[in-house]
XYZ file of C-alpha atoms in Angstrom:
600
model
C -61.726 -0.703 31.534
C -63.188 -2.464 28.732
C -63.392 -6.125 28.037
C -60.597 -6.257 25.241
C -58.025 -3.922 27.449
C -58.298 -6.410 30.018
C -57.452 -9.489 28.529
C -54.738 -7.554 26.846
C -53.365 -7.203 30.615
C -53.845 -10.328 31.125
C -52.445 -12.116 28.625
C -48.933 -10.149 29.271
C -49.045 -10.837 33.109
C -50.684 -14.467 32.820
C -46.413 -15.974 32.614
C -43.317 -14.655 33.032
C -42.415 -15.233 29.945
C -45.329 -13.532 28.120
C -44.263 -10.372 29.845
C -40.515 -10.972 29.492
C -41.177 -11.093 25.464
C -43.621 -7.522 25.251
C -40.665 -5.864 27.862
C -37.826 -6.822 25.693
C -39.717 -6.278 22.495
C -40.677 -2.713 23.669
C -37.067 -2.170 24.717
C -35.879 -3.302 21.339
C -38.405 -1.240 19.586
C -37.339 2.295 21.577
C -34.181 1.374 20.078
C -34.934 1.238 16.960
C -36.920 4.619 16.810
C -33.786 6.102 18.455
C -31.696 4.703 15.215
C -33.899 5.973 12.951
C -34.399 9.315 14.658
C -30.422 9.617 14.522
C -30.548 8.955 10.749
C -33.205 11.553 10.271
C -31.329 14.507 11.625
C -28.015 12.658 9.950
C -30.047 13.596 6.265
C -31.409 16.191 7.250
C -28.332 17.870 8.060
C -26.615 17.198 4.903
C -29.412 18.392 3.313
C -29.056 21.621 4.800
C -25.431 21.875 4.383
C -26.318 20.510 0.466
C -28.832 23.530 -0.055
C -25.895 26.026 1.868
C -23.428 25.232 -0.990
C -25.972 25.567 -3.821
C -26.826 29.138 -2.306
C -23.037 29.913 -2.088
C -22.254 28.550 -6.023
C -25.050 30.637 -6.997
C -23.847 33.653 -5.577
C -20.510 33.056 -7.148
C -22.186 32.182 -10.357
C -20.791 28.962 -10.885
C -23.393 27.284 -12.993
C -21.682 23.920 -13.586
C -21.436 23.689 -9.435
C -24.727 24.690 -8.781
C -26.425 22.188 -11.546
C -24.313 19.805 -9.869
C -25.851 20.618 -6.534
C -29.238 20.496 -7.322
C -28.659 16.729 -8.457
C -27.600 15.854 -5.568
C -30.047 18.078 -3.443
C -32.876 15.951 -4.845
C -31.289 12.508 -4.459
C -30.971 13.936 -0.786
C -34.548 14.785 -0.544
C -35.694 11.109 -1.938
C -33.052 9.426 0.402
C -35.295 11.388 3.008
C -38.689 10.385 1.793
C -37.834 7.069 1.440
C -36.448 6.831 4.922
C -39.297 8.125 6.465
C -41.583 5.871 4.849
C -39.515 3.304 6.019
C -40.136 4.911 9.687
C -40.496 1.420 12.304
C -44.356 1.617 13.010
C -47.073 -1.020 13.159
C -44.798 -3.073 15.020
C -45.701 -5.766 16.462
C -45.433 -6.561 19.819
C -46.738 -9.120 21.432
C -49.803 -11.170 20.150
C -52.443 -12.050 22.392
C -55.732 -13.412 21.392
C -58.532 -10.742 21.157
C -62.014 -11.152 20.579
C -62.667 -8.106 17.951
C -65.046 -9.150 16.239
C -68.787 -10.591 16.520
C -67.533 -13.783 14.276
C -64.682 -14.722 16.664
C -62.128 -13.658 14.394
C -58.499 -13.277 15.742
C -56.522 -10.377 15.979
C -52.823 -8.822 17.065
C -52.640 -5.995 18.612
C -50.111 -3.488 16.515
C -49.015 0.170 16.795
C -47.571 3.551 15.310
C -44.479 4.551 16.404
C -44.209 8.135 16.486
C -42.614 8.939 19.752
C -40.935 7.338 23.006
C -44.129 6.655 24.900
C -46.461 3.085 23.577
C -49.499 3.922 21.906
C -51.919 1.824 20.716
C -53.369 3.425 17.815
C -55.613 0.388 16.074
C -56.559 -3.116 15.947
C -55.989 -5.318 12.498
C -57.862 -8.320 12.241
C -56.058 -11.312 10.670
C -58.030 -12.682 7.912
C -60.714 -9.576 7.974
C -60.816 -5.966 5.684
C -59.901 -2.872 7.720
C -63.743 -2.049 8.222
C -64.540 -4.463 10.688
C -63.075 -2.050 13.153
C -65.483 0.258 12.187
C -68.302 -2.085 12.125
C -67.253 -2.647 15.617
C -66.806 0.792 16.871
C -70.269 1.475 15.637
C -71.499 -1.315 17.835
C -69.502 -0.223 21.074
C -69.056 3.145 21.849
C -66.921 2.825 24.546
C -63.856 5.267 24.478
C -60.408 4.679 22.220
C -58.340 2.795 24.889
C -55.078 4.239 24.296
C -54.902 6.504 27.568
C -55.318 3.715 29.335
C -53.135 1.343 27.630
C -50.249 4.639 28.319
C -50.821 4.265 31.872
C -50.693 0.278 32.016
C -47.611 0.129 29.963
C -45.533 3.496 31.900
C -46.664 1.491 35.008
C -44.984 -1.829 33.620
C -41.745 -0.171 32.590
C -41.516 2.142 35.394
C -41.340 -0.963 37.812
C -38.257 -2.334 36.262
C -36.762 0.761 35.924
C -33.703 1.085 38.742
C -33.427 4.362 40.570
C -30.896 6.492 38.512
C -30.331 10.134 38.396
C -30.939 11.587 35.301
C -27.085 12.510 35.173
C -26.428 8.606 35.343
C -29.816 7.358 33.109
C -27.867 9.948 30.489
C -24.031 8.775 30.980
C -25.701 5.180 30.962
C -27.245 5.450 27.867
C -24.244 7.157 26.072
C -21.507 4.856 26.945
C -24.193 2.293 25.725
C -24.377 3.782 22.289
C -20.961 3.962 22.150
C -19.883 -0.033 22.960
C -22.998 -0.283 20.365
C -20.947 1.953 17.222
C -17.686 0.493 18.347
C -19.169 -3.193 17.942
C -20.960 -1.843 14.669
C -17.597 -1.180 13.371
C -15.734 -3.795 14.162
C -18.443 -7.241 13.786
C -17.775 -7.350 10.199
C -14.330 -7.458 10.251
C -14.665 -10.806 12.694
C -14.246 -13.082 9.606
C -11.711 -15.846 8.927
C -8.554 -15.004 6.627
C -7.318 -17.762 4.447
C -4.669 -18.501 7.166
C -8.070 -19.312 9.283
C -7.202 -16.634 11.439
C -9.463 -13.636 12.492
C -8.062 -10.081 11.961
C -5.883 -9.184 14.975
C -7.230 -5.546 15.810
C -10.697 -6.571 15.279
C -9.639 -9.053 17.738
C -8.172 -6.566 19.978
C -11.085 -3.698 19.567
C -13.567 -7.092 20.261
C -11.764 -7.666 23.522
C -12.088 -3.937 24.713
C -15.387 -3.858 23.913
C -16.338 -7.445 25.953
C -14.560 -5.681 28.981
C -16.399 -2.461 28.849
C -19.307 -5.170 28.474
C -18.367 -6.959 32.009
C -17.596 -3.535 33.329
C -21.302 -2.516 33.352
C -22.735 -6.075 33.971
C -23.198 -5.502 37.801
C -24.233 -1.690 37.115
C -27.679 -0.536 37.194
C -29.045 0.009 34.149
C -32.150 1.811 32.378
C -34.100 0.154 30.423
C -32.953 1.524 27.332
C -29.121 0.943 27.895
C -29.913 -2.923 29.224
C -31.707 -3.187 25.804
C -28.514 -1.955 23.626
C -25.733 -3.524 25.547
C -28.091 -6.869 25.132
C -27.999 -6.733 21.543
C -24.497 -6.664 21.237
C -23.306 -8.620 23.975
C -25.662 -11.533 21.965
C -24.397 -11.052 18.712
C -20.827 -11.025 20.020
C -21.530 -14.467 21.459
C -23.054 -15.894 18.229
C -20.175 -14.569 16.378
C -17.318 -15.745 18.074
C -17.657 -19.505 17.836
C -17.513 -18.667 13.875
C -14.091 -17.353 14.143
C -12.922 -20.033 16.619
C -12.761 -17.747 19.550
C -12.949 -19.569 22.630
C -15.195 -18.776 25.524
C -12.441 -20.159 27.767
C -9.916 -17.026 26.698
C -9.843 -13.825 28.634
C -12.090 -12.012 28.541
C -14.751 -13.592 27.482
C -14.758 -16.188 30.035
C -16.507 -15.131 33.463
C -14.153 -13.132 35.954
C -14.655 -11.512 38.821
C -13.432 -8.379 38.315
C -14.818 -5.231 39.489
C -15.944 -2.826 37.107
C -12.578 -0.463 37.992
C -10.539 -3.660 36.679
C -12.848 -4.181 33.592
C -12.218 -0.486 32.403
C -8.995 -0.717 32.887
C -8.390 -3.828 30.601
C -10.442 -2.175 27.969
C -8.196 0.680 27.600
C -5.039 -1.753 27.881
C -6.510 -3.918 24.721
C -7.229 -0.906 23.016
C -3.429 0.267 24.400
C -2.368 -3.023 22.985
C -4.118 -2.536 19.564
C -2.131 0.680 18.843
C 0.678 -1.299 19.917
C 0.942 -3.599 17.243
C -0.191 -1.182 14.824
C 3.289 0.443 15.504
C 5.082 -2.766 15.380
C 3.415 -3.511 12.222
C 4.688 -0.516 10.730
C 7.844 -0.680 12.343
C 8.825 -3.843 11.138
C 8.271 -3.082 7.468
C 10.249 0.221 7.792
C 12.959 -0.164 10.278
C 16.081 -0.634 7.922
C 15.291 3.001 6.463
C 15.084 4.570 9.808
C 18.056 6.704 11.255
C 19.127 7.858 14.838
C 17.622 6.692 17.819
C 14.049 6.666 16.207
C 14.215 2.719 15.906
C 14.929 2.259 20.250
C 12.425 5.622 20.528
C 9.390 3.528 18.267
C 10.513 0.080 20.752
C 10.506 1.816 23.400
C 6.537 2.902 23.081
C 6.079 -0.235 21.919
C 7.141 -2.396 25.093
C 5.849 -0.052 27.384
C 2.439 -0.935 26.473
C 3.159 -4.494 26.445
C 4.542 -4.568 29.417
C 1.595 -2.585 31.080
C -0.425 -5.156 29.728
C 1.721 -7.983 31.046
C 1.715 -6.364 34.357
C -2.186 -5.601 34.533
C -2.834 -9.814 33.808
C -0.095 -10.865 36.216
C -1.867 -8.968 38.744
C -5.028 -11.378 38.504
C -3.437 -14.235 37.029
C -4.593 -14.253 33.711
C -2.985 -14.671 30.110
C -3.584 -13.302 26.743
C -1.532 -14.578 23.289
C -1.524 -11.363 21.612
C 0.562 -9.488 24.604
C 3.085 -12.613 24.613
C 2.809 -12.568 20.625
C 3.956 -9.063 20.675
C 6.969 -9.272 23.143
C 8.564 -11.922 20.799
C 8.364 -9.481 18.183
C 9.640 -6.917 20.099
C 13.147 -9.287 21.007
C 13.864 -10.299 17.251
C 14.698 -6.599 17.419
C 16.872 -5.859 20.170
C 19.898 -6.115 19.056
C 19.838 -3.946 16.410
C 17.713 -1.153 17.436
C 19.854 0.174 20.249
C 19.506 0.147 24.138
C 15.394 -0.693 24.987
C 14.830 1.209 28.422
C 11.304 -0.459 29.186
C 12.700 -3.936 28.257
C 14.154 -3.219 32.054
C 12.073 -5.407 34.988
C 12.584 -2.825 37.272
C 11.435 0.075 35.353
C 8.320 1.991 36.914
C 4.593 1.946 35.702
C 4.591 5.764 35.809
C 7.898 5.582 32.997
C 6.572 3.308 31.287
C 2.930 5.259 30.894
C 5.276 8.052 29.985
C 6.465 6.479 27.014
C 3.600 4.976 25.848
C 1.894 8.440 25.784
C 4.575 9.338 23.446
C 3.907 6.343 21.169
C 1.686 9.381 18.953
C 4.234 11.602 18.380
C 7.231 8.968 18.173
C 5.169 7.000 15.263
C 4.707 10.759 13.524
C 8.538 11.635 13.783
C 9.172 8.091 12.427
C 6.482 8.189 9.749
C 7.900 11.836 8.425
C 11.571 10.352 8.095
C 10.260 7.611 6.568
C 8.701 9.823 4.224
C 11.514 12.022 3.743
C 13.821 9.083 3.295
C 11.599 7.882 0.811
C 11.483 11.353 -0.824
C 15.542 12.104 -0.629
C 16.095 8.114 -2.294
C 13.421 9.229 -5.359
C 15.318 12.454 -5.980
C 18.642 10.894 -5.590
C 17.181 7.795 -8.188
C 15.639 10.815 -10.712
C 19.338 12.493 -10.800
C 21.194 9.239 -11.320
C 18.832 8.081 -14.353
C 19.508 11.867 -15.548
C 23.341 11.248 -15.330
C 23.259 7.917 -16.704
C 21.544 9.076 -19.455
C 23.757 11.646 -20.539
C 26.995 9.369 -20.076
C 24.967 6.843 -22.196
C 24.700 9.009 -24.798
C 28.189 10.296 -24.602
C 29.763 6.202 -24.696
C 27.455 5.302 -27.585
C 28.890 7.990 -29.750
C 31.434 5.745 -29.445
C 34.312 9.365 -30.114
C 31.894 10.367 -32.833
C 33.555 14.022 -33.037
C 30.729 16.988 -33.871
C 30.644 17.506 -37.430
C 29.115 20.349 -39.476
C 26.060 18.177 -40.505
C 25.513 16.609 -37.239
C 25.965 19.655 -35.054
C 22.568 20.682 -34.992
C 21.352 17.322 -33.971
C 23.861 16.715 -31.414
C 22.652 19.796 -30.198
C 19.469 18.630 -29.589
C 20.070 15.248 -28.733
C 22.502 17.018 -25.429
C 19.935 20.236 -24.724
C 17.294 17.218 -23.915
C 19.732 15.340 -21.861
C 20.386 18.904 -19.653
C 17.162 19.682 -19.405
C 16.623 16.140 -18.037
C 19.482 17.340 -15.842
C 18.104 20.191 -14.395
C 14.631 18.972 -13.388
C 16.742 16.297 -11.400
C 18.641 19.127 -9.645
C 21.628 17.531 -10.898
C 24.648 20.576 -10.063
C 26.825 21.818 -13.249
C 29.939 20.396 -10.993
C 28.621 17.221 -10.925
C 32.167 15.063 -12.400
C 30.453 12.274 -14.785
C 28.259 14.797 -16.537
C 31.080 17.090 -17.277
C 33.193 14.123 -17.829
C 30.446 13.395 -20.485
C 30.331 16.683 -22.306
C 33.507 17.653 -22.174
C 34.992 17.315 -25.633
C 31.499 18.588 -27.262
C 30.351 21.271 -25.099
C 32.541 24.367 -26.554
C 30.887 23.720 -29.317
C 27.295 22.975 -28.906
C 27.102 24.961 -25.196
C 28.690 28.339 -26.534
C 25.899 29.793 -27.511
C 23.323 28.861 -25.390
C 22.647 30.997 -22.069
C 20.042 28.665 -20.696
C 22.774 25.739 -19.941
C 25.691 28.509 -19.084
C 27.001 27.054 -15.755
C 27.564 23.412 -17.867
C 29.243 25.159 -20.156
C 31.414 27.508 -17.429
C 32.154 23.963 -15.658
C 33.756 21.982 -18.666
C 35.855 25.477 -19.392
C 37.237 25.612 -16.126
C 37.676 21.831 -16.223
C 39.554 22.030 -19.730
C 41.662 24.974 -18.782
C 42.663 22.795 -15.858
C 43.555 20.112 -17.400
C 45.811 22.074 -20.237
C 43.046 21.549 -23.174
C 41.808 23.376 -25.804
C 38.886 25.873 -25.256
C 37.513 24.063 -28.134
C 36.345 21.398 -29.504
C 37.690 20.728 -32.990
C 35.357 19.926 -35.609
C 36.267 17.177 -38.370
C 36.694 18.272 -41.727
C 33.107 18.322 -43.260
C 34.625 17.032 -46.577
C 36.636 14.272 -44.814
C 34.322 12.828 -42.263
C 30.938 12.599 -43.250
C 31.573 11.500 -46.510
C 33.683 8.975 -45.798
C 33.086 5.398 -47.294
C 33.770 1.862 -46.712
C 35.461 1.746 -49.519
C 37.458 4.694 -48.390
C 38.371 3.558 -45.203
C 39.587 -0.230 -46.385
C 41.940 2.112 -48.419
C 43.078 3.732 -45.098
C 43.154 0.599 -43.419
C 45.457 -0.971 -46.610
C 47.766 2.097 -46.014
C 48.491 1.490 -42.117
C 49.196 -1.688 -42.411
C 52.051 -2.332 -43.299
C 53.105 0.339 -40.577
C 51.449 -1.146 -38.136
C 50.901 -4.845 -38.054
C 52.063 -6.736 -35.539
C 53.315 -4.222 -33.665
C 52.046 -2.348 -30.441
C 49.720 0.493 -30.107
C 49.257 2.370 -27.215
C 46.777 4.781 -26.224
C 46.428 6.843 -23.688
C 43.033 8.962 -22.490
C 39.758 9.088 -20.588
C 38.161 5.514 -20.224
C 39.422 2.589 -22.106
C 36.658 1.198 -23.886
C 37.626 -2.805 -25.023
C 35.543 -3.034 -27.730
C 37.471 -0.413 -29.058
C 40.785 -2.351 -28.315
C 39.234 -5.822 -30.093
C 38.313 -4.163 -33.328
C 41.224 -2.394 -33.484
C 43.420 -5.480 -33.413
C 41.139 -7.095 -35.074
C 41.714 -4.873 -38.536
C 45.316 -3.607 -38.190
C 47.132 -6.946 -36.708
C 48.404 -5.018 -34.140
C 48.434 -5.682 -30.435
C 46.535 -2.434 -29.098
C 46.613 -1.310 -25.501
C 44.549 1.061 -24.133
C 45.695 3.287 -20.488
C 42.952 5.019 -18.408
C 43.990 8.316 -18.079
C 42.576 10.227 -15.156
C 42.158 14.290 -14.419
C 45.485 14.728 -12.535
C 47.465 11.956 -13.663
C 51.536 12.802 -14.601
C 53.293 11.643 -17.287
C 55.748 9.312 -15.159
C 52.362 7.372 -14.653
C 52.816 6.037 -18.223
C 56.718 6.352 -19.251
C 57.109 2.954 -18.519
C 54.447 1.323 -21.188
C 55.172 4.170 -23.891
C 58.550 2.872 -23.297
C 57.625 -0.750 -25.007
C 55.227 0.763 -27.106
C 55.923 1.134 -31.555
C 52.936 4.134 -31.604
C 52.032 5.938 -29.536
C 48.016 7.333 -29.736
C 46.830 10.477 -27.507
C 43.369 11.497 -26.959
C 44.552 14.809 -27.258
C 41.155 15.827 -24.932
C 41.264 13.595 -22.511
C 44.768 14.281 -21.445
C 47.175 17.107 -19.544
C 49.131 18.899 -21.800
C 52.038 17.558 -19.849
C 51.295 14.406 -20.609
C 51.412 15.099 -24.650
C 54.657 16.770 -24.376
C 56.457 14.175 -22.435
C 54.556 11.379 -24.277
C 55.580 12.203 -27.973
C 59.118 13.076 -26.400
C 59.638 9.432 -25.500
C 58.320 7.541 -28.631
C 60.126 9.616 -30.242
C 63.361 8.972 -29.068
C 63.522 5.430 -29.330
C 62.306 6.104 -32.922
C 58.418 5.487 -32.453
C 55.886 7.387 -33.563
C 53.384 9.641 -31.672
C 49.430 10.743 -33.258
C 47.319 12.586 -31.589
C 43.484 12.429 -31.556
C 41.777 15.504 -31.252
C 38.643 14.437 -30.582
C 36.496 11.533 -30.120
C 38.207 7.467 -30.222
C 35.890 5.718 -32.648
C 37.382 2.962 -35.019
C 37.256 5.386 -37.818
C 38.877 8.294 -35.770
C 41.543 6.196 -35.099
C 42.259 4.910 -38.943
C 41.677 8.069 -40.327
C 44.434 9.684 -37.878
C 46.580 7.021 -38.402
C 46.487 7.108 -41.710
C 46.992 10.923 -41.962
C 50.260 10.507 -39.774
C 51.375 7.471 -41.912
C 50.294 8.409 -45.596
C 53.071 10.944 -46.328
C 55.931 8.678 -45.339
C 54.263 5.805 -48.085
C 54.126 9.011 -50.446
């Protein structure tokens, strides 16, 4: 063994905490290469996959895809290249004084890393050019020392190695790597919120993951499994104190629990974790629910609270965020219906069976949620369609369809049943036809597309005693009617009409109607709702104290006209009769027409 190998050896076994630093360091180092080796195939794979794609769009002769592809491809292959060059070699492990060269000069002792086993591939001097090894080698021809370096360092590891079957070295190591990606995913999330409180499920996830911890402290473990669960188990403890954790709360204060016990609290925190996930959910969406879904979802719920609860009773211990979640679980008693596992005598084995449904319970819940959600936007969509239409029907204010503004009006109402349609709103739906009903003879008859609006005023009007159709104001009398014209209308019915009453009866009383009404003819005007199957008798006795009486002949039975004018008349009164529409003008003009011949 040459001089340089052997104070190598002994500088590593001259304390025990020289060799404590190159075992952990080449513990820490296999893990490393194991990363990076996982990462490899990790690229490499999508690489492959990458190139599979391009192959396929090719074949299909998608250019755009494939030009695509072969972007990305080539990002792919740098990621690669630049990973590898990144590969962990020239490490350093430990750094014992060596003698390398004839000047005294001082040197650490460094490696490549290209597989599992420690090689020692070359000295660097610190302070001297890469040549001096040469120089060296030149002067001493005694062998490379890496094969026996290998043996030293196999022989070092080997005798901390425990006796483990390669089944259990290979169950070790992967229930090592997987506390290690469970930690990985949940130490950033260990952070402070600005209520200075650290996320609850990282919490939760962070408590399994200190109990699988525990669970494996008293097992034997390979070198390579000791070295991962090290690293985390030390970051976890600088970590906490950050997000005021205290070592004093289970379980991160020492226990002696057996490693059965440990497992079993891991699962119960990660139990408890899905737990309040559904309460979370729960309590933002409960009021939509329907049936027994609300006691089913509570039901899960407690049963893994109360395993939990039972599991810590069992060796005395506490935890906040099981007693955190049965105070949740109370504020809803009451209203969601009978809670089974609420029950202190209920079984462990009935209350594992309904926390294995807690899966499929959330799912049901989720997809009414969803469908509730779904049923309440439809429903929303056909009410703004409605409203729309009987907006547009109330701020024609009895505008009647002239010749001139047929065509519009046509348009204007085609847009609103459209509107209609895509809203699933049904032809038989009352407001809409309510809405249309005086206009849509005439702007529905000849248009197939909106048929079964137009069949469901008919039937409506034919019902109620009305006209098929809508009649149409005089082009010449309507449209070009003036202000000056009607103050010359309004001059004419006043004398016949001032202060005395006016009645009207038909569809919806509007009062703004009634106000300008008085307002210009010094009358007192009253306006009666008229509904679809309302009887004359329903308004004998106000026609009975009534000077005119004025019908919206539309919006009426034809009962209710006959018996109407039959009264007023016979205590001398006088009856008119609106055809269509109940604007102010309507009303002046058809007042005046009734009115004008007796002034003749």
């Amino acid at each position: 063994m040459s001089e340089q190998i052997e104070d190598l050896i002994n500088e590593i076994l001259s304390a025990p905490e020289s060799f404590d630093k190159y075992i952990q360091e080449l513990k820490m180092r296999r893990t490393r290469i194991r990363e990076w080796k996982e990462r490899d195939g990790d690229l490499i794979r999508m690489c492959e996959e990458l190139g599979n794609e391009l192959q396929l769009s090719m074949d299909d002769g998608d250019d755009e895809i494939a030009n695509e592809l072969r972007l990305v491809i080539e990002a792919c292959e740098a990621k690669i290249d630049q990973h590898r060059q990144n590969k962990p070699v020239s490490i350093s492990l430990f750094s014992p004084k060596l003698s390398l060269a004839n000047d005294g000069s001082t040197g650490t002792l460094v490696h490549s890393l290209e597989c599992d086993e420690v090689t020692v591939k070359e000295f660097t001097c610190m302070g001297v050019q890469d040549n001096s090894l040469e120089a060296r080698d030149e002067t001493n021809k005694e062998s490379e020392p890496t094969e026996e370096i290998d043996k030293v360092a196999e022989k070092l590891i080997g005798s901390l190695e425990p006796e483990l079957s390669e089944e259990e070295s290979s169950r070790l190591i992967e229930k090592s790597w997987e506390i290690y990606k469970m930690w990985e995913g949940v130490k950033g999330r260990l952070v402070l919120n600005e209520n200075m409180d650290v996320d609850r499920n990282a919490f939760l996830e962070t408590k399994a993951i200190k109990c699988m911890l525990n669970g494996l402290q008293e097992s034997p473990l390979n070198s390579e499994a000791e070295t991962i669960l090290a690293q985390v188990s030390d970051e976890m403890s600088s970590i906490l104190p950050r997000v005021q954790v205290s070592e004093e709360e289970f379980p991160f204060t020492p226990n002696p629990l057996d490693a059965e016990a440990w497992d079993a609290f891991a699962d119960r925190y990660q139990k408890l974790r899905a737990a309040w996930d559904a309460m979370d959910w729960y309590e933002k969406h409960y009021t939509k629910l329907e049936g027994n879904l609300k006691s089913d979802i509570l039901n899960c719920i407690t049963a893994s609270q109360k395993l939990m609860f039972r599991k810590l009773e069992q060796y005395k211990l506490i935890d906040k965020n099981q007693e955190n979640l049965f105070h949740h679980i109370q504020k809803y008693n009451d209203t969601a219906g009978y809670i089974s596992a609420l029950e202190d005598n209920i079984t462990d084995k009935n209350l594992l069976g309904k926390e294995d449904n807690l899966d499929s319970i959330m799912e049901k819940g989720r997809k009414q949620y969803d469908d509730i959600l779904a049923s309440e936007k439809k429903e929303k969509k056909q009410n703004d369609a409605i409203d729309a239409i009987v907006n547009w029907a109330e701020k024609r204010e009895g505008r009647i369809v002239t010749d001139s503004s047929e065509e519009r009006d046509r348009e204007e109402l085609f847009a609103l049943l459209d509107a209609c349609m895509v809203a699933s709103v049904p032809p038989s739906n009352s407001k809409v036809r309510e809405a249309i009903l005086d206009v849509a003879p005439v702007l529905l008859n000849d248009a197939p597309k909106y048929e079964k609006y137009f069949e469901s005023v008919n039937k409506e009007r034919v019902r109620r005693g009305l006209n098929e159709t809508v009649e149409k104001a005089p082009e010449d009398q309507m449209r070009d009617t003036t202000d000056e014209e009607l103050e010359q209308m309004k001059m004419r019915v006043l004398p016949h009409i001032s202060e005395k009453t006016l009645l009207m009866i038909g569809g919806k009383a509007r009062d703004h109607v009634v106000k300008e009404i008085e307002s210009l003819l010094g009358c007192k005007c009253i306006w009666k709702d008229c509904e679809k199957g309302d009887k004359s008798s329903k308004y004998q006795a106000a026609i009975s104290h009534a000077d005119i009486l004025l019908i919206l002949k539309n919006r009426v039975s034809h009962e209710i006209c006959e018996k109407g004018r039959e009264w007023i008349e016979a205590k001398k009164g006088h009856c008119v009769k609106l055809p269509a529409g109940w604007g102010v003008k309507q009303i002046i003009y058809r007042l005046d027409e009734h009115f004008t011949p007796r002034s003749a």
